[in-house]
Amino acid sequence: MSKQPGLVNISLSKTIESVLNTAIRLDEEQGQAFKGLEDKVIKVTLTPVTSPVYFLFTSYMVSVQNQLTGEPDAALECTLFDFMSLPLNRTLPTSLMEGDTDLAMQFIDGLCGLDIDWEEHLSHYTGDLVAFKIGHGIRSFFEQKQTTKNNLGETVKEYLQFEINALPTQSQVKRFVQQVQQTQDEIDQLALRIEALLTKT
Amino acid sequence: MSQNKPTIDFGFAEVPLEEKVKKVKGVFDSVSSNYDIMNDVMSMGVHRLWKRHTIELSGIRPGNVVLDLAGGTGDLTKEFAKRVGKTGRVVLADINESMVRVGRDRLINAGIAGNVEYTITNAEALAFPDNTFDVCTIAFGLRNVTNKDKALEELYRVLKPGGQLMILEFSKVTQPLLAKFYDFYSFNILPKMGKLIANDEDSYQYLAESIRMHPDQETLKQMMLDAGFDKVEYLNMSEGIVALHRGWKY
Ligand SMILES: C[S@@+](CC[C@H](N)C(=O)[O-])C[C@H]1O[C@@H](n2cnc3c(N)ncnc32)[C@H](O)[C@@H]1O
């Protein structure tokens, strides 16, 4: 219950949420396939990421989050790789399905019917290079039909690290603080000098 | 200051108790139209991440009933409304009419309607029956409330058993270097930016001062326990610039 989602998990849930909502918005059917899921929650465990993501369907489309009070209506488990390869594969192999399996199937069918563009979306976050790398990772996998499952795992890891790296490092912050401190000292000295000058006159 | 009237902090200045409510209202009246831009500038955009974290930890689900107290321009209400769906309900309650008006217009423009109620309420006297809400939040609002203990008791009362209160608030920075920088930022840079963007240096000076007067992590935790909460925990974000306190009613 009180497990804290880290920055990485939040980026993951947020990214999935934006990508799906964009795909639904662009979909001719406007996500009609998810109609039966309204007010339902699907739990998806994307291995090897350990904490699950919850898909909440409402009339406002889909929300994705890391925590849920109470039980989901259905749960399934698949690899992050298979999940992200869905647009090309048009199928989602699952290793586990629990709860209302009809709902889980509707969820998968709905996803399979969407044109999900991870590449386009990730580029907003990370610049084209990383998005291209991920897209390239998926494409080359299918082109070469090699079992390079780790490839995508690696690029996803890279992307997440890239996102975290976009934050300033500790030494950058330290340098900035020092610079601020220096400016502050100079201002203090200046103030003292002005004060001294004023008292002289 | 008058000798026999009780006083309370307003930023660093002491003011008679009843004046604080009026003054706080004044501050938010004058910042409401630029509030969202200022929020982004003030926190360098990080407030979105703090809020997202809060939403994630709420464990919210369709059908839930949520109170977003001191909800202001409705950042949290918007996200909660999407998640609770038509079978749920979110109440945005704030003491300041102009903040609520800006919030309501903004949410309607974003297509959020039908499951949100807007009400002008003082946190110290909530007009809701006992055991009403699955989740209550008060984000960057508690420091402005005059009688915080009363507000916490009220929040406990309106929560359903099993429900969760989430308090997102500026707190005590745990990293000494950052604490220094943060002080400089909030007392020197922030009010100047307030002047540039909102043409209102004083209000932002008040915001900076009120942050410093707010109880630190452990004090607030104890206040929540004293108000009746059965379990309380907190989580520092950005080295304690902000803390998220969570309290459960069993
Ligand atoms: C800094 S804003 C936060 C708004 C919003 N929760 C957010 O995070 O963006 C603080 C809000 O608290 C409200 N407020 C101050 N004192 C209050 C009280 N006693 N009862 C209810 N709301 C209050 C103000 O009107 C203002 O809208």
XYZ file of C-alpha atoms and ligand atoms in Angstrom:
478
model
C 0.000 0.000 0.000
C 2.634 2.520 1.004
C 5.201 1.545 -1.627
C 6.456 4.738 -3.242
C 6.559 4.918 -7.006
C 9.947 6.244 -8.099
C 10.661 8.777 -10.785
C 11.193 6.030 -13.324
C 7.811 4.441 -12.679
C 6.106 7.794 -12.858
C 7.734 8.542 -16.210
C 6.639 5.147 -17.423
C 2.999 5.550 -16.377
C 2.882 9.094 -17.680
C 4.399 8.140 -21.006
C 2.051 5.209 -21.511
C -0.898 7.426 -20.597
C -0.010 10.148 -23.104
C 0.771 7.720 -25.889
C -2.499 5.836 -25.477
C -4.625 8.945 -25.232
C -3.012 10.387 -28.340
C -3.646 7.127 -30.182
C -7.276 7.055 -29.029
C -7.783 10.655 -30.084
C -6.411 9.937 -33.548
C -8.360 6.700 -33.847
C -11.306 6.752 -36.264
C -13.434 4.968 -33.708
C -12.308 7.315 -30.921
C -11.584 4.458 -28.587
C -15.034 2.909 -29.045
C -13.377 -0.479 -28.470
C -12.788 0.493 -24.836
C -16.429 1.407 -24.208
C -17.093 -1.763 -22.236
C -14.214 -0.902 -19.930
C -15.689 2.344 -18.634
C -15.188 2.726 -14.876
C -13.068 -0.420 -14.797
C -9.458 -0.869 -13.762
C -6.983 -3.207 -15.449
C -3.734 -4.042 -13.723
C -0.818 -4.725 -16.041
C 2.530 -6.019 -14.871
C 5.168 -5.228 -17.453
C 8.107 -7.474 -16.742
C 10.931 -6.801 -15.937
C 9.552 -3.585 -14.338
C 8.526 -4.809 -10.916
C 5.714 -2.473 -9.927
C 2.504 -2.824 -11.917
C 0.672 -0.090 -13.787
C -3.070 0.373 -13.481
C -5.192 1.461 -16.425
C -8.292 3.388 -15.333
C -10.940 3.805 -17.998
C -13.502 6.582 -17.687
C -15.471 8.695 -20.112
C -12.416 10.980 -20.107
C -10.383 8.221 -21.764
C -7.604 6.373 -20.007
C -5.459 7.256 -16.989
C -2.409 5.267 -15.978
C -1.017 5.145 -12.453
C 1.219 3.061 -10.199
C -1.003 2.631 -7.172
C -4.553 1.531 -6.594
C -6.656 1.334 -3.481
C -8.567 -1.960 -3.569
C -8.517 -4.612 -6.252
C -8.468 -4.184 -10.045
C -11.267 -5.698 -12.169
C -8.748 -7.709 -14.189
C -5.022 -8.293 -14.135
C -2.551 -9.426 -16.747
C 1.166 -9.829 -17.105
C 3.309 -9.409 -20.209
C 6.791 -8.190 -21.059
C 7.453 -4.500 -21.572
C 8.961 -5.511 -24.854
C 5.777 -7.236 -26.061
C 3.703 -4.313 -24.833
C 5.743 -1.817 -26.797
C 5.833 -4.064 -29.832
C 2.047 -4.231 -29.926
C 1.665 -1.756 -32.811
C 3.710 -4.012 -35.061
C 2.642 -7.368 -33.699
C -1.082 -6.660 -33.308
C -1.189 -9.203 -30.557
C -0.164 -9.261 -26.930
C 1.218 -12.506 -25.525
C 0.421 -12.644 -21.820
C 1.937 -14.837 -19.181
C -0.921 -14.404 -16.717
C -4.531 -13.302 -16.714
C -6.714 -12.924 -13.622
C -10.078 -11.533 -12.611
C -12.625 -10.737 -15.328
C -10.859 -12.238 -18.340
C -13.490 -10.872 -20.754
C -12.470 -7.395 -19.673
C -8.810 -8.248 -20.060
C -9.474 -9.513 -23.596
C -11.398 -6.350 -24.470
C -8.460 -4.355 -23.183
C -6.001 -6.247 -25.371
C -8.288 -6.102 -28.425
C -8.734 -2.369 -27.900
C -4.990 -1.848 -27.751
C -4.394 -3.998 -30.821
C -6.816 -1.870 -32.827
C -4.941 1.345 -32.099
C -2.159 2.939 -34.073
C 0.219 3.515 -31.228
C 3.235 5.570 -32.182
C 5.810 5.273 -29.404
C 8.480 6.788 -31.557
C 6.597 9.967 -32.378
C 5.577 10.422 -28.776
C 8.873 9.720 -27.099
C 10.495 12.267 -29.375
C 8.542 15.003 -27.594
C 10.141 13.986 -24.365
C 13.608 13.024 -25.315
C 14.427 14.514 -28.662
C 14.329 12.528 -31.848
C 17.508 10.624 -31.279
C 16.341 8.458 -28.403
C 12.905 7.971 -29.921
C 14.533 6.925 -33.145
C 16.730 4.506 -31.265
C 13.721 2.880 -29.615
C 11.806 2.777 -32.875
C 14.877 1.464 -34.592
C 15.242 -1.160 -31.883
C 11.737 -2.424 -32.545
C 12.094 -2.301 -36.311
C 15.423 -4.022 -36.507
C 14.073 -6.757 -34.283
C 11.313 -7.492 -36.713
C 13.420 -7.040 -39.770
C 16.138 -9.376 -38.671
C 13.840 -11.701 -36.748
C 16.520 -12.096 -34.156
C 15.802 -12.641 -30.511
C 17.278 -9.366 -29.410
C 14.751 -8.897 -26.663
C 17.385 -7.285 -24.524
C 17.956 -4.644 -27.150
C 14.698 -2.909 -26.440
C 15.082 -3.434 -22.736
C 18.381 -1.613 -23.050
C 17.002 1.255 -25.096
C 14.126 1.729 -22.692
C 16.602 1.779 -19.858
C 18.663 4.285 -21.797
C 15.642 6.454 -22.395
C 14.705 6.472 -18.741
C 18.253 7.242 -17.717
C 18.366 9.948 -20.310
C 15.267 11.471 -18.804
C 16.750 11.349 -15.343
C 20.021 12.712 -16.645
C 18.145 15.682 -18.005
C 17.855 16.723 -14.375
C 20.879 18.585 -13.055
C 23.535 16.483 -11.390
C 24.523 16.990 -7.797
C 27.756 18.746 -8.756
C 25.898 21.046 -11.139
C 23.570 22.044 -8.327
C 26.527 22.517 -5.999
C 28.292 24.783 -8.481
C 25.139 26.785 -8.993
C 24.670 27.179 -5.229
C 28.267 28.361 -4.907
C 27.758 30.912 -7.634
C 24.607 32.157 -5.945
C 26.461 32.337 -2.639
C 29.243 34.324 -4.260
C 26.800 36.800 -5.734
C 25.122 37.087 -2.357
C 28.499 37.842 -0.679
C 29.305 40.468 -3.279
C 25.928 42.112 -2.755
C 26.462 42.076 1.010
C 29.855 43.751 0.615
C 28.431 46.314 -1.744
C 25.654 47.062 0.734
C 28.207 47.529 3.514
C 30.272 49.874 1.372
C 27.245 51.948 0.433
C 26.239 52.103 4.068
C 29.758 53.213 5.043
C 29.758 55.850 2.317
C 26.369 57.134 3.421
C 27.396 57.449 7.057
C 30.529 59.341 5.979
C 28.554 61.974 4.079
C 0.146 45.399 17.677
C -2.843 45.446 20.023
C -2.142 44.086 23.507
C -5.197 41.950 24.208
C -6.153 40.641 20.777
C -4.722 37.241 19.837
C -2.257 37.502 16.984
C -1.008 35.045 14.421
C 1.814 35.002 11.912
C 1.168 36.485 8.501
C 4.401 35.659 6.802
C 6.902 37.159 9.235
C 4.568 39.893 10.462
C 2.235 39.343 13.415
C -1.342 40.334 12.711
C -4.567 40.023 14.705
C -6.097 36.626 14.108
C -9.208 37.702 12.222
C -7.127 39.865 9.941
C -5.108 36.925 8.650
C -8.054 35.404 6.791
C -8.676 38.755 5.103
C -5.014 39.208 4.250
C -4.625 35.699 2.830
C -7.693 36.313 0.713
C -6.100 39.539 -0.515
C -2.959 37.714 -1.518
C -4.821 35.141 -3.564
C -7.177 37.725 -5.040
C -4.212 39.563 -6.415
C -2.386 36.513 -7.742
C -5.295 34.437 -9.086
C -5.081 35.401 -12.762
C -1.341 34.802 -12.980
C -1.270 31.991 -10.474
C -0.637 29.159 -12.921
C 2.225 30.868 -14.733
C 3.752 31.861 -11.423
C 3.501 28.300 -10.144
C 5.535 27.087 -13.078
C 8.133 29.794 -12.688
C 8.371 29.480 -8.910
C 8.983 25.784 -8.845
C 10.758 25.717 -12.220
C 8.028 23.379 -13.405
C 8.696 20.806 -10.703
C 5.315 21.353 -9.036
C 3.806 19.249 -11.816
C 5.978 16.342 -10.777
C 5.069 16.806 -7.084
C 1.399 16.842 -8.007
C 1.695 13.836 -10.287
C 3.395 11.962 -7.461
C 0.506 12.875 -5.173
C -2.051 11.590 -7.682
C -0.124 8.342 -8.104
C 0.051 7.722 -4.377
C -3.632 8.481 -3.835
C -4.488 5.072 -5.308
C -7.633 6.744 -6.685
C -10.110 4.669 -8.722
C -13.329 5.170 -10.675
C -16.280 5.845 -8.406
C -14.246 7.525 -5.643
C -15.381 10.731 -3.967
C -12.591 13.285 -3.537
C -12.218 16.593 -1.723
C -9.589 18.953 -3.149
C -9.458 21.471 -0.327
C -7.794 24.843 -1.012
C -8.031 23.528 -4.561
C -7.357 26.939 -6.131
C -7.164 26.776 -9.896
C -7.834 23.048 -9.884
C -4.649 21.223 -10.951
C -5.382 18.229 -8.747
C -9.150 18.367 -9.276
C -8.605 18.019 -13.011
C -6.553 14.843 -12.690
C -8.827 13.354 -10.031
C -11.941 14.087 -12.111
C -10.504 12.161 -15.055
C -9.804 9.195 -12.814
C -13.028 8.953 -10.800
C -15.153 9.159 -13.960
C -18.876 9.744 -14.107
C -19.593 7.410 -11.205
C -17.309 9.413 -8.923
C -17.228 13.018 -7.778
C -14.619 15.644 -7.006
C -15.334 18.668 -4.850
C -13.054 21.658 -5.337
C -13.342 23.752 -2.176
C -11.515 27.030 -1.650
C -12.013 30.097 0.482
C -11.298 32.405 -2.412
C -13.956 33.019 -5.021
C -11.649 34.353 -7.714
C -9.344 31.325 -7.508
C -12.385 29.031 -7.813
C -13.696 31.011 -10.769
C -10.384 30.787 -12.624
C -10.244 27.070 -11.788
C -13.782 26.361 -12.952
C -13.275 28.131 -16.293
C -10.024 26.331 -16.829
C -11.511 22.896 -16.129
C -14.549 23.493 -18.300
C -12.230 24.563 -21.122
C -10.366 21.304 -20.645
C -13.628 19.382 -21.062
C -13.951 18.435 -17.406
C -17.593 18.744 -16.390
C -20.395 16.781 -14.789
C -18.456 15.210 -11.958
C -16.915 18.293 -10.337
C -18.539 20.555 -7.762
C -17.166 23.967 -6.839
C -17.686 25.435 -3.413
C -16.451 28.407 -1.410
C -15.412 26.947 1.941
C -13.152 27.734 4.851
C -10.966 24.724 5.699
C -11.740 25.245 9.386
C -15.471 24.613 8.979
C -16.235 22.088 6.257
C -19.879 21.918 5.224
C -19.846 18.182 4.521
C -21.290 15.299 6.541
C -18.968 12.927 8.445
C -17.419 10.040 6.445
C -17.986 11.518 2.978
C -14.688 11.268 1.084
C -12.380 8.454 -0.024
C -9.502 10.873 -0.552
C -8.961 14.425 0.719
C -6.118 16.606 -0.518
C -4.842 19.992 0.484
C -1.979 21.101 -1.745
C -0.008 24.221 -0.890
C -2.997 25.400 1.120
C -2.514 24.367 4.745
C 0.151 26.986 5.424
C -2.419 29.686 4.702
C -4.993 28.304 7.109
C -5.195 30.182 10.408
C -6.240 27.331 12.699
C -4.456 24.325 11.209
C -5.453 21.949 14.033
C -9.117 22.679 13.434
C -8.698 22.137 9.689
C -6.993 18.776 10.302
C -9.812 17.701 12.635
C -12.349 18.680 10.022
C -10.507 16.746 7.344
C -10.430 13.684 9.591
C -14.163 14.013 10.242
C -15.183 14.156 6.562
C -12.944 11.244 5.512
C -14.533 7.815 5.199
C -13.003 5.076 7.347
C -10.205 3.673 5.187
C -9.843 7.047 3.505
C -6.629 8.966 3.037
C -5.678 12.607 3.567
C -2.805 13.944 1.484
C -1.107 17.194 2.421
C 1.332 18.573 -0.117
C 3.205 21.526 1.308
C 6.511 23.338 1.322
C 8.555 21.999 4.167
C 11.998 21.966 5.666
C 14.867 21.420 3.231
C 16.991 18.545 4.448
C 20.135 19.288 2.446
C 22.120 22.217 4.001
C 23.565 23.586 0.761
C 20.273 23.458 -1.003
C 18.626 25.049 2.029
C 20.910 28.058 1.637
C 20.229 28.413 -2.034
C 16.542 27.935 -1.501
C 16.448 30.715 1.088
C 18.186 33.068 -1.272
C 15.875 32.068 -4.075
C 12.657 32.497 -2.155
C 13.513 35.783 -0.433
C 15.430 37.538 -3.185
C 14.601 36.077 -6.543
C 11.018 34.929 -6.056
C 9.481 38.282 -5.017
C 11.299 39.979 -7.902
C 9.844 37.469 -10.333
C 6.462 38.055 -8.730
C 6.929 41.708 -9.522
C 7.926 41.063 -13.110
C 5.223 38.556 -13.939
C 2.333 39.493 -11.706
C 3.402 43.030 -10.829
C 2.904 42.054 -7.203
C 6.049 41.784 -5.144
C 4.333 41.847 -1.752
C 2.145 38.813 -2.314
C 5.096 36.705 -3.356
C 7.108 38.008 -0.432
C 4.240 36.746 1.736
C 4.308 33.363 0.003
C 8.034 33.030 0.703
C 7.622 34.014 4.339
C 4.614 31.774 4.926
C 6.635 28.833 3.636
C 9.242 29.491 6.303
C 6.654 29.749 9.093
C 4.970 26.461 8.195
C 5.538 23.503 10.579
C 8.338 21.148 9.561
C 7.828 17.487 8.623
C 7.825 15.968 12.123
C 5.700 18.741 13.653
C 3.037 18.388 10.997
C 3.065 14.619 11.406
C 2.421 15.036 15.135
C -0.334 17.572 14.458
C -2.058 15.043 12.215
C -1.822 12.334 14.867
C -3.216 14.776 17.444
C -6.112 15.544 15.117
C -7.068 11.848 15.278
C -5.377 10.262 12.276
C -4.652 6.609 12.939
C -1.564 6.326 10.769
C 0.612 9.085 9.367
C 3.664 9.001 7.140
C 5.487 11.578 5.063
C 7.677 11.623 2.047
C 10.194 14.340 1.210
C 10.283 15.502 -2.370
C 13.112 17.525 -3.891
C 15.170 17.236 -0.686
C 12.309 18.425 1.498
C 11.490 21.605 -0.422
C 8.112 19.920 -0.460
C 6.773 17.123 1.730
C 3.774 14.927 1.139
C 2.102 13.910 4.401
C -0.402 11.094 4.234
C -2.838 10.287 7.010
C -5.303 7.409 7.214
C -8.537 7.085 9.130
C -9.337 3.524 10.126
C -1.107 28.227 -3.172
S -2.790 27.977 -3.516
C -2.847 26.295 -3.930
C -3.857 25.935 -4.963
C -3.862 24.490 -5.462
N -4.161 23.559 -4.407
C -2.548 24.143 -6.128
O -1.827 23.311 -5.591
O -2.221 24.674 -7.181
C -3.505 28.090 -1.932
C -5.021 28.143 -1.926
O -5.462 28.026 -0.578
C -6.645 28.785 -0.447
N -6.923 29.001 0.976
C -6.243 29.779 1.841
N -6.773 29.728 3.075
C -7.822 28.870 3.017
C -8.789 28.401 3.944
N -8.770 28.799 5.209
N -9.732 27.538 3.535
C -9.760 27.111 2.237
N -8.878 27.537 1.291
C -7.929 28.403 1.666
C -6.330 30.023 -1.256
O -7.486 30.749 -1.603
C -5.589 29.445 -2.459
O -6.453 29.182 -3.522
